Amino acid sequence: MAQIDRLLAALAQQGARELRLHEGEAAMLVSGDTMQPITRAALSGAQVAGLLMEVAGPDEAAAISARAPVTIRRVTDAGEFILHGVSNGGGWRLSAQLAAPNGATNGATNGATNGAAHPAVPPTSQGAPAGSPSANAEVAATDIADALSAIRGFEGSEQARTRLDDLLREMVRSGASDLHLRVNEPPILRRDGEMHRLDQPALSGIELGAMTRSIMPERNRLEYAETNDTDFAHEVAGCARFRANVARDRNGPVAVFRQIPATVVTVEQMNVTEEVRRLCYLTKGLVLVTGPTGSGKSTTLCALIDLVNRSRSDHIITIEDPIEFVHPNKKCIITQRQVGVHTKSFKSALRAALREDPDIVLVGEMRDLETVSIALETAETGHLVFGTLHTTTAAGTIDRIIDQFPADRQAQVRVMLAESLKGVISQTLCRKIGGGRVAAREILLSMPSVTNLIREGKTFQIPSVMQTSKRLGMVTLNDALIAHVDAGIVEPREAYMKAVEKVGFVQMLKTRGLDVSFAEGEAEPGKK
């Protein structure tokens, strides 16, 4: 039940003409020329806006965020009401009236918008007999005061922050990767790729809005008000860092928190192969870590950067949105810049990096053509560049990069990419038998035959070269998946679901005498 519904019920029960909620004043029921205060404490602007936001649709919520006037029709068990809200001179005013059968308000004046002077408020009744209007108002006021105090407790306060941090600690304790917060749902954890609802009360829009505001930097508050979504990082001391996204859907605010381990992971912990580790000792070139969202790209990149940090004496610049893993200086010095905080964009930071004496540059996400173009030029001019893309295979990564450029530039880009690309690690996460997840990595390394295929636009032949070059450390996704199946780490069905080239993978399973009935109807020739 929305908090404002309790106030609207009091309006209907008392037969009042209007419910008036003005910032800096007590909540009032207006009857004729008299006004009955129903709370002792004055309302804050956050409370009034919060009451409106709780029942607002997407368009109304956008108007409230922009502090524009808004009208909302609200239907409850107590009746149908018209709510008018406006922010005059920075202070919020809300007026609510019962709607007449013809859809008009029931003879009400719009106190929220007209700014008229209030009539004198009579003193509160003392010792009114039970059942009298004054007594009923005082009884209703108890519930209303409780509702308003709940709102006051969630104005982005320390209470809201403490509750959110407790949820994040529970997320880490349970081994979950993500925490989802949504209106009218309890907190939800993603564990081993599956959603688990916590045994807690559902969140209201006011609670969730306050929890996110309590940790949101000012820059992100402004961005959220303008665009209805924002990304930032949050740290719980002694626990972990988290990548946060706050957005808005049809029910109100939504938030997702991704856990970033407090300690930097190593290549040894990640079981990164020796051939991939050698990429960290290159002096120039482009190394890409790719995969779908949530496949552990950031963690793999973190391990590679940590290896460089431990074994080389260089200057590393990272450009991220937001900063996830925090790297202390070891043998290297590390400059970590966050897009929107320390720099305007990926492309502007990457362009500026060339004047900052870097040896290694990490680009958190190669989102657009210009960023990709500058990254290629940086790799060509004697720097080692690490980057990420949302692609599922090594060959698909090459095609994605080339296809971003206009047709008249693609031949030139193929030559640049053929010369600068040193390795592609494409990974996906599979659920392990018994719990947890493990990465399956497809590995493409630079060699003359691969360079020629890229230059000649024959990327479709790259998987065949990878098959015949296993001794050099190349691994196809199917080979990585079947290795986990052979080791008893991953179920055949789970590996099949993660495979891209499914027909070939089914044949691998059949040659091992494994049941492939789950793939019936999907493993026909020509299907993947």
XYZ file of C-alpha atoms in Angstrom, residues 14 125 127-139:
15
model
C -13.370 12.804 7.468
C -9.521 19.873 20.092
C -10.638 15.819 25.099
C -13.075 15.409 22.198
C -15.654 12.673 22.787
C -15.077 9.338 21.101
C -16.667 9.161 17.689
C -16.584 12.928 17.135
C -14.914 14.260 13.971
C -12.002 15.627 15.994
C -11.447 12.306 17.742
C -11.595 10.446 14.442
C -9.050 12.848 12.958
C -6.726 12.287 15.899
C -7.018 8.493 15.523
